[in-house]
Coordinates of C-alpha atoms in Angstrom, one line a residue:
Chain A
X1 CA 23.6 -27.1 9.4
X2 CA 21.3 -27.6 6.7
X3 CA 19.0 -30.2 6.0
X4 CA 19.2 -32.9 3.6
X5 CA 15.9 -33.2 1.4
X6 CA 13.8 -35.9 1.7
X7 CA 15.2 -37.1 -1.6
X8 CA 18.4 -36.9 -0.4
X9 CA 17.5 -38.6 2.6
X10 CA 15.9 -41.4 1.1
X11 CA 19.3 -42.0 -1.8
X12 CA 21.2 -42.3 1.5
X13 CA 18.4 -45.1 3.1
X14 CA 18.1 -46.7 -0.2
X15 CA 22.1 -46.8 -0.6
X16 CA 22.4 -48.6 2.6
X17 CA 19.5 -50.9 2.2
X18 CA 20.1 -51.6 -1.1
X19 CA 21.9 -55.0 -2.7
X20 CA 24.2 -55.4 -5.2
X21 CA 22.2 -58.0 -6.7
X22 CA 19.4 -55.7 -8.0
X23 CA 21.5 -53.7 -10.5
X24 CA 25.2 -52.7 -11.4
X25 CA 25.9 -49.9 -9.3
X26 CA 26.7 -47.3 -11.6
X27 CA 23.5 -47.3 -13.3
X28 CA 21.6 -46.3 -10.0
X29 CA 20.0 -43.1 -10.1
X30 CA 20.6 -42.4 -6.6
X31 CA 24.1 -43.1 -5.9
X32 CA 24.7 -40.6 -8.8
X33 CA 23.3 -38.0 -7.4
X34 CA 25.2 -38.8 -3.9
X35 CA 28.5 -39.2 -5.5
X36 CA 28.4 -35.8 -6.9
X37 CA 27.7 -34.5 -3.2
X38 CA 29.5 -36.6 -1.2
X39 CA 32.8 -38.6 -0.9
X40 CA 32.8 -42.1 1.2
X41 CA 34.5 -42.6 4.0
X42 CA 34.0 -45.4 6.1
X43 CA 32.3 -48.9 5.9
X44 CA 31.0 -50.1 9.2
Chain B
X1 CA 39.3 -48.8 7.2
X2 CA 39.3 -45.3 5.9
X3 CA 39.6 -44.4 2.7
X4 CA 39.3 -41.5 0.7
X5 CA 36.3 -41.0 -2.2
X6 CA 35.9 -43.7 -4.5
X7 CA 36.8 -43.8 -8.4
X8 CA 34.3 -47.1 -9.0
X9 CA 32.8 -50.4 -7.9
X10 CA 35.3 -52.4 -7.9
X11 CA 37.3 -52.5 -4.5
X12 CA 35.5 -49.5 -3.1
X13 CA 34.0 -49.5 0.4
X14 CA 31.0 -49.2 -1.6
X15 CA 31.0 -52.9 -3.1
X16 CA 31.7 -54.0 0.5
X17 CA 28.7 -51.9 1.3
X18 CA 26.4 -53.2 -1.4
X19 CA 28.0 -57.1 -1.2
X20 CA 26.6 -57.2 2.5
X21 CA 30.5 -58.4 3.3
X22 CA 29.8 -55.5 5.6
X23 CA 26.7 -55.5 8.3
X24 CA 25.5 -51.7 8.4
X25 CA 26.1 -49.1 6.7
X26 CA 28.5 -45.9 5.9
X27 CA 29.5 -42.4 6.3
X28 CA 30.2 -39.7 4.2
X29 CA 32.0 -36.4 4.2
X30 CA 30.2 -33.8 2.1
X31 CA 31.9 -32.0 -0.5
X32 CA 32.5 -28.5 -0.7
X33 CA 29.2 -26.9 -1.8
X34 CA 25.4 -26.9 0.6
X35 CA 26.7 -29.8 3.0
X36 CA 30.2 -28.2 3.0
X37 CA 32.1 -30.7 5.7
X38 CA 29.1 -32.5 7.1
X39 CA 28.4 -36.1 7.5
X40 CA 26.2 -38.3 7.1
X41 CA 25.7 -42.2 8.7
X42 CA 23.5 -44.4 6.3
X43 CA 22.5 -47.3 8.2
X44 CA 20.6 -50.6 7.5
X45 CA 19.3 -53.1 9.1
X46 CA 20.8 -56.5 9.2
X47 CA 18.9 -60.5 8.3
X48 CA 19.7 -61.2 11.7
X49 CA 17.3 -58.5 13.2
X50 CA 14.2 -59.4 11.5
X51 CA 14.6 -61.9 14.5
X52 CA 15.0 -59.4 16.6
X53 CA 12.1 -57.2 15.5
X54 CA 9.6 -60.6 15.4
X55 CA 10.5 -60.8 19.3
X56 CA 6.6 -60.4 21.7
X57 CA 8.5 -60.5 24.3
X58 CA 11.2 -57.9 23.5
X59 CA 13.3 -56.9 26.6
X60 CA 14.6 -53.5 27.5
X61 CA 18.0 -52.5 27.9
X62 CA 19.6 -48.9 28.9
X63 CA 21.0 -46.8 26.3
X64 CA 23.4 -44.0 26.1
X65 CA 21.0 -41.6 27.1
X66 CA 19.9 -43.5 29.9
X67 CA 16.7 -44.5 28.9
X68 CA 15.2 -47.8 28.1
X69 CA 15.2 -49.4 24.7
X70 CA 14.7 -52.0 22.6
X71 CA 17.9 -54.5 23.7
X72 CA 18.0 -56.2 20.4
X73 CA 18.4 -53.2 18.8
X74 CA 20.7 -51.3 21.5
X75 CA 22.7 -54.9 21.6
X76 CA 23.1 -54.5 17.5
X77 CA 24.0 -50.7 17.5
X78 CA 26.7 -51.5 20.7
X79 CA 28.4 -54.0 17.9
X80 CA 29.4 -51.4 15.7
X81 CA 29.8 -48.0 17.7
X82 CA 33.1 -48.9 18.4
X83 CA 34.2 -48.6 15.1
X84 CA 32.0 -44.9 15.0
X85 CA 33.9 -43.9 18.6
X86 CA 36.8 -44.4 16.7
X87 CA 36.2 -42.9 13.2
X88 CA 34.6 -39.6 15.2
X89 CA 37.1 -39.8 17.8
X90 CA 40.1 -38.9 14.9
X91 CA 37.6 -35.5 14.1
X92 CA 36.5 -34.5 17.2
X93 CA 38.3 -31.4 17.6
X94 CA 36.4 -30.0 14.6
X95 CA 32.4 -28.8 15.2
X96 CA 30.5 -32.3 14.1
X97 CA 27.0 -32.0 11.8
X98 CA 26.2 -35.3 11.6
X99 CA 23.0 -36.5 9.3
X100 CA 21.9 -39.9 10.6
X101 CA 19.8 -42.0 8.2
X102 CA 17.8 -45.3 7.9
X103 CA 15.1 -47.4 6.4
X104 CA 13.7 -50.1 8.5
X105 CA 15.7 -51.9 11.0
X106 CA 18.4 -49.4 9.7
X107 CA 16.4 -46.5 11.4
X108 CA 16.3 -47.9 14.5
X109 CA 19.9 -47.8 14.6
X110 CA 19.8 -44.4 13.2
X111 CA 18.1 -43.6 16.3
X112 CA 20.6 -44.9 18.9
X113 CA 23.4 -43.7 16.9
X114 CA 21.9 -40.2 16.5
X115 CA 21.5 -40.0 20.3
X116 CA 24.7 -41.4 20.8
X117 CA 26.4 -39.0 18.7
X118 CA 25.3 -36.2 20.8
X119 CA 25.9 -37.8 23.8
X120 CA 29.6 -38.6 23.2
X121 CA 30.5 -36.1 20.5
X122 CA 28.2 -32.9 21.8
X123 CA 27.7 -33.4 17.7
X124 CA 24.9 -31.3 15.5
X125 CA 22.6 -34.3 14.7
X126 CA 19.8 -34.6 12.4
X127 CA 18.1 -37.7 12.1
X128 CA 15.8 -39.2 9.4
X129 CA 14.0 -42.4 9.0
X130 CA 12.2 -44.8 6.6
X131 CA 9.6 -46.9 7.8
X132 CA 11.3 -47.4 11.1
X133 CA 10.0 -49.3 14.3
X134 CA 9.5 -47.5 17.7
X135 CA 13.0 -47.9 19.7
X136 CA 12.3 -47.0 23.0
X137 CA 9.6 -45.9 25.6
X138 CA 8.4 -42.4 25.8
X139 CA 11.8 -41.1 27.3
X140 CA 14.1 -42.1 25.2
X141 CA 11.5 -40.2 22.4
X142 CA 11.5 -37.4 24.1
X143 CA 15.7 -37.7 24.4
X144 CA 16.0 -37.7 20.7
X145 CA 13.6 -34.8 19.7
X146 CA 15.6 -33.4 22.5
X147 CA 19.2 -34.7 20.7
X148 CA 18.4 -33.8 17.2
X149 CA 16.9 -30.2 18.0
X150 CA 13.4 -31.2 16.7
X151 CA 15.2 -32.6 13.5
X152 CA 13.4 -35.8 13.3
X153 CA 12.3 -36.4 10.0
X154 CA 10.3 -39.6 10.8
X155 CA 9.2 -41.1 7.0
X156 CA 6.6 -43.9 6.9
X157 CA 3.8 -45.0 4.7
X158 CA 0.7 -45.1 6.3
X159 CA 0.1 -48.9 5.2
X160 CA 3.1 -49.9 6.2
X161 CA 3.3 -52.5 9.3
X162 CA 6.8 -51.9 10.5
X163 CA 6.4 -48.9 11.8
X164 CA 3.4 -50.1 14.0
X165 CA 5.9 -52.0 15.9
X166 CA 7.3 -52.5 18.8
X167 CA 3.6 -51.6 20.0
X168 CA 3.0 -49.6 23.0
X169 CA 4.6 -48.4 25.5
X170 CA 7.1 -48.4 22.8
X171 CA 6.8 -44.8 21.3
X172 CA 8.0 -43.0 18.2
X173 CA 9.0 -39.6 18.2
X174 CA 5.9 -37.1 18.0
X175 CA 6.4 -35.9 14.2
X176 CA 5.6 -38.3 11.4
X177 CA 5.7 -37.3 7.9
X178 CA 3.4 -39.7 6.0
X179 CA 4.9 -39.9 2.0
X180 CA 2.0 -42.3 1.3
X181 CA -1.3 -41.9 2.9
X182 CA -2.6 -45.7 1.2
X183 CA -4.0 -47.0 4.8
X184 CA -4.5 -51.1 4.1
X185 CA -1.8 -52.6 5.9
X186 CA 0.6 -54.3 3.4
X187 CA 4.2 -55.5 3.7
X188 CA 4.7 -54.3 0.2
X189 CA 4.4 -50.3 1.6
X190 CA 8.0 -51.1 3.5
X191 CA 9.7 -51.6 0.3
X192 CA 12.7 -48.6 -0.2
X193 CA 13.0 -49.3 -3.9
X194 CA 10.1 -50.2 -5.5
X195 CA 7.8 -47.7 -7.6
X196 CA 4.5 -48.5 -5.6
X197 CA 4.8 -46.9 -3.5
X198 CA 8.6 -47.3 -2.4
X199 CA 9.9 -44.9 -0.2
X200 CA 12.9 -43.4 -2.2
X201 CA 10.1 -43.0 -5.4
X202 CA 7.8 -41.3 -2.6
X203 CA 10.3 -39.2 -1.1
X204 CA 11.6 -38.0 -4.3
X205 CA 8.5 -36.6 -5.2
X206 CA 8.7 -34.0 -2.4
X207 CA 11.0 -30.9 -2.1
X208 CA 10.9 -30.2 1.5
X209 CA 9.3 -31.7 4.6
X210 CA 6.9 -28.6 4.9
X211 CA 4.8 -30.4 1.8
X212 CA 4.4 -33.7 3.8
X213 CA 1.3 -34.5 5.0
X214 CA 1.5 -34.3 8.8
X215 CA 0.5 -37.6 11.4
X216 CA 1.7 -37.7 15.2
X217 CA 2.5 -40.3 17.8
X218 CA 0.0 -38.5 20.5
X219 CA 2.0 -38.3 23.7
X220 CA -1.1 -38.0 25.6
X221 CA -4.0 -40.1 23.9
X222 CA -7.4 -39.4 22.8
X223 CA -9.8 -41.2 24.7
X224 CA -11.1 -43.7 22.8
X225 CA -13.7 -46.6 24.1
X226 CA -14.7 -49.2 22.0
X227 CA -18.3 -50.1 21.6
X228 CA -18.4 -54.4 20.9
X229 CA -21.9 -54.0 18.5
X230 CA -19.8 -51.8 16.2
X231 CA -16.7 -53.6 16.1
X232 CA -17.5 -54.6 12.2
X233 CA -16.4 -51.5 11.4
X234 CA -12.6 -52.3 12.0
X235 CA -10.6 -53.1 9.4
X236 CA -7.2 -54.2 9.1
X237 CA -5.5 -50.6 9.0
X238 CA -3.2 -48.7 10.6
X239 CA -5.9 -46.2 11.6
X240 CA -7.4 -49.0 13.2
X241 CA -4.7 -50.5 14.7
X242 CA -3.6 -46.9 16.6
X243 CA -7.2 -46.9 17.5
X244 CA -7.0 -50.2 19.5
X245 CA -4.2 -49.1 20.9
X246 CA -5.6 -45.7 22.5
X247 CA -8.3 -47.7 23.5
X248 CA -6.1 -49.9 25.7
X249 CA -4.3 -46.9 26.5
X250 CA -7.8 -44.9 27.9
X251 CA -8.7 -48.1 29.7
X252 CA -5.4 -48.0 31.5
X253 CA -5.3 -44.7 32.5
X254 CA -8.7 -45.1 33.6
X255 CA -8.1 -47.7 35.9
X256 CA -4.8 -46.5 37.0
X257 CA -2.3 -49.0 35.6
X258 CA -1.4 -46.9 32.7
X259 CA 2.2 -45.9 35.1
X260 CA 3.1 -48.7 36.8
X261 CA 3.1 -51.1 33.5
X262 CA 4.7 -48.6 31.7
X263 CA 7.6 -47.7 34.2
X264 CA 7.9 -51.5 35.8
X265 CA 10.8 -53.1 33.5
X266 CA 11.3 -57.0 34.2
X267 CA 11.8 -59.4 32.0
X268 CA 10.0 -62.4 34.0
X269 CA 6.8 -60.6 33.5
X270 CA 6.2 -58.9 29.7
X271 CA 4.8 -55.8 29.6
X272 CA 2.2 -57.7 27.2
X273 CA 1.2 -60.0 30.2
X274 CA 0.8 -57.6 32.7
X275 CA -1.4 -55.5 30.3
X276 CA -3.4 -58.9 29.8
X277 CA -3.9 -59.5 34.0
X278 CA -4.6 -55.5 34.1
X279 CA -7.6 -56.2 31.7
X280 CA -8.4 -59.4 33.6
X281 CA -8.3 -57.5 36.6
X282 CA -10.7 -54.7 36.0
X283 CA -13.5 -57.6 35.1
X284 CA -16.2 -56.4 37.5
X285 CA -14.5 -53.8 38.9
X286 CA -17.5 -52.3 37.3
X287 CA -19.9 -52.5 34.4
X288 CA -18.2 -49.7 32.1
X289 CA -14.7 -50.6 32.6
X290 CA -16.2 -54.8 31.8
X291 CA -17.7 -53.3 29.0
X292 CA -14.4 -51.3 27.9
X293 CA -12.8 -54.6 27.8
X294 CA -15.0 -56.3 25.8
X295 CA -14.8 -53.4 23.3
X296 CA -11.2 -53.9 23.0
X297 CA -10.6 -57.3 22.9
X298 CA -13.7 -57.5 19.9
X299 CA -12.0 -55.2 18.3
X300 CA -9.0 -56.9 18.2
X301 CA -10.6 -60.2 17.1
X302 CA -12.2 -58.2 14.7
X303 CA -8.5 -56.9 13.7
X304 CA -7.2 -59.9 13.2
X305 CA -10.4 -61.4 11.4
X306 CA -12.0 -63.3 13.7
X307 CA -15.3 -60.9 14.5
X308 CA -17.4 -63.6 15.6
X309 CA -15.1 -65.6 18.2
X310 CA -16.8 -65.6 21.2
X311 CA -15.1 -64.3 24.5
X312 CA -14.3 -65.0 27.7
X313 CA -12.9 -63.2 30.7
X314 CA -9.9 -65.3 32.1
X315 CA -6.8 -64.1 31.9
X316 CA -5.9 -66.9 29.6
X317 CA -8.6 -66.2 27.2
X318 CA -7.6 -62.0 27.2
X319 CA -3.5 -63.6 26.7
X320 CA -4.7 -65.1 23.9
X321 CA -6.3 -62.4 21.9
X322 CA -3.9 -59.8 22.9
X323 CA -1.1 -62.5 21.9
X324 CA -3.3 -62.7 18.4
X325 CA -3.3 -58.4 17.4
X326 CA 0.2 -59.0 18.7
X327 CA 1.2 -61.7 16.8
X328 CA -0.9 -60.5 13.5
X329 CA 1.0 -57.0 13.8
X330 CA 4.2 -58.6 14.3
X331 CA 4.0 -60.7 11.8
X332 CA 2.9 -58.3 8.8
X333 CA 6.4 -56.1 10.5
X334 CA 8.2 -59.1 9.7
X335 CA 6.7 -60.3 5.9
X336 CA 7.7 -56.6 5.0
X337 CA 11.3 -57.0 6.8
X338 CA 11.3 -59.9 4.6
X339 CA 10.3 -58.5 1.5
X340 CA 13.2 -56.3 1.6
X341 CA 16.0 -59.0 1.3

């Protein structure tokens, strides 16, 4: 199991934390870079 | 609930993520490629919990580890985890490596989910955090470096006040990786998204945790005493604030209280009052532990800006300051919490 970078780490703490309010959601740096890695799966 | 890997905004369990119709987070399923078939839990923290966090008289509660925790946090994780049990439960016949991360309240969570995992699941765990508060006491620390396999990657900012809360016997996990070493205390230092210093700019401008400047949450403290002619010197920083702390700690242990406070779980008596009648009660006892005390309690007057207020030695009096450093460090944890809604 590797380990997510600290980058990483901190696109998935900002995704969570972050509001839809602040900026259209396409245009945020981080959930491109997550989107390339990742697929979404479940909304708690 | 499930659904499969979103095409845009609209509709996707991401807008319900970002619209805050939903209250805590998401997972995800790596792609093929380095993560290849792991997942990972993003939690927040919720409005509501900024309540929770601003609580002196927080209670304990038992986890799933057996330990004691924060309740207000173990009550808020308890409200979703069915919905994980049951998400988990539909994969559990395949090896789980589970990444569990959160900033703020969010890592709190991340922390009772990432034991929880392991618990239930047997699941490989890793856990990372943003400027989260302590959980739990000792114990349960111990349980989740225990959990994770050492992989606690415990983010903060050295100014900011959130994680200086819960204060002891509350205790973080012994690694901390310190992306800004800026030592004022300031609300500001929680923020995630913000360029000064903002957590996702700081942590983006590392490769790996090996070039992160190292702190620790001491299992064992220094001793530290506080001399009251010097207490000018302290400033409103989290250097300062740990210092206090190991100071209380080192009087404690030196009278022989340090145990019973921090294993004796009521919630009549706060473990904040009972550290208050501890100090009152080692007032002539004898002239260095008197003269401990008044190092301490200056110190946190000085904290807390008041260097000049004179003391006394009741127990109301030592409530009072003690309820002051608490109240001062509380309430710079919750301006940040607030700062990020």
């Amino acid at each position: 199991m590797k380990t997510l970078t600290p980058a990483f780490a901190a696109d998935f703490a900002a995704l969570a934390y972050e509001t839809l309010e602040r900026a259209p959601l396409e245009s945020m740096e981080y959930y491109g870079r997550l989107e390339h890695t990742f697929q979404w799966k479940l909304v708690l | 609930m499930e659904a499969g890997s979103i095409k845009g905004v609209s509709g996707s369990i991401l807008e319900r993520v970002f619209s805050h119709s939903t209250n805590f987070g998401c997972i995800a399923k790596a792609k093929k490629g380095l993560f290849d078939g792991d997942y990972v839990l993003a939690l927040r923290g919720t409005a509501k919990m900024r309540d929770v966090i601003t609580d002196l008289n927080c209670g304990l509660s038992t986890c799933s580890n057996n330990q004691p925790v924060h309740a207000g946090f173990n009550h808020t994780f308890n409200s979703f985890r069915k919905q994980l049990e049951q998400f988990f439960n539909k994969r559990a016949n395949q090896k789980l490596n589970i990444h569990v991360v959160g900033h703020s309240l969010g890592g709190a969570l991340a922390n009772l989910a990432a034991n929880w995992l392991k618990n239930h699941f047997g699941a490989n765990v890793k856990l990372y955090t943003f400027g989260a508060p302590r959980v739990g006491y000792h114990s349960f620390a111990l349980q989740t470096e225990a959990a994770t396999n050492n992989h606690v990657y415990r983010c903060v900012h050295a100014a900011d006040p959130v994680p200086l809360v819960p204060v002891w016997p509350f205790m973080h996990t012994e690694k901390e990786y310190i992306l800004n070493g800026a030592a004022t205390i300031t609300p500001k230092a929680h923020r995630m998204t913000d360029q000064t210093p903002g957590y996702l700019n700081t942590a983006s401008s590392f490769k790996s945790y090996a070039a992160i400047s190292r702190g620790m949450e001491k299992r064992i403290q220094e001793e530290v005493r506080l001399d009251y002619e010097k207490r000018l010197e302290c400033t409103r920083t989290s250097r300062w604030a740990r210092k206090i702390g190991a100071a209380l700690i080192t009087h404690l242990r030196d009278t022989g209280k340090l145990y019973a406070i921090q294993n004796h779980y009521t919630n009549t008596l706060t473990v904040y009052d009972q550290i208050a009648k501890a100090l009152t009660d080692s007032i002539d006892l004898s002239k260095s532990y008197t003269s401990d005390v008044k190092g301490i309690l200056g110190y946190m007057l000085a904290f807390c800006g008041y260097p000049f207020k004179a003391i006394s030695f009741t127990y109301a009096s030592i409530r009072h300051i003690l309820k002051l450093m608490l109240t001062n460090v509380f309430s710079l944890a919750g301006q940040a919490i607030a700062l990020t809604k």
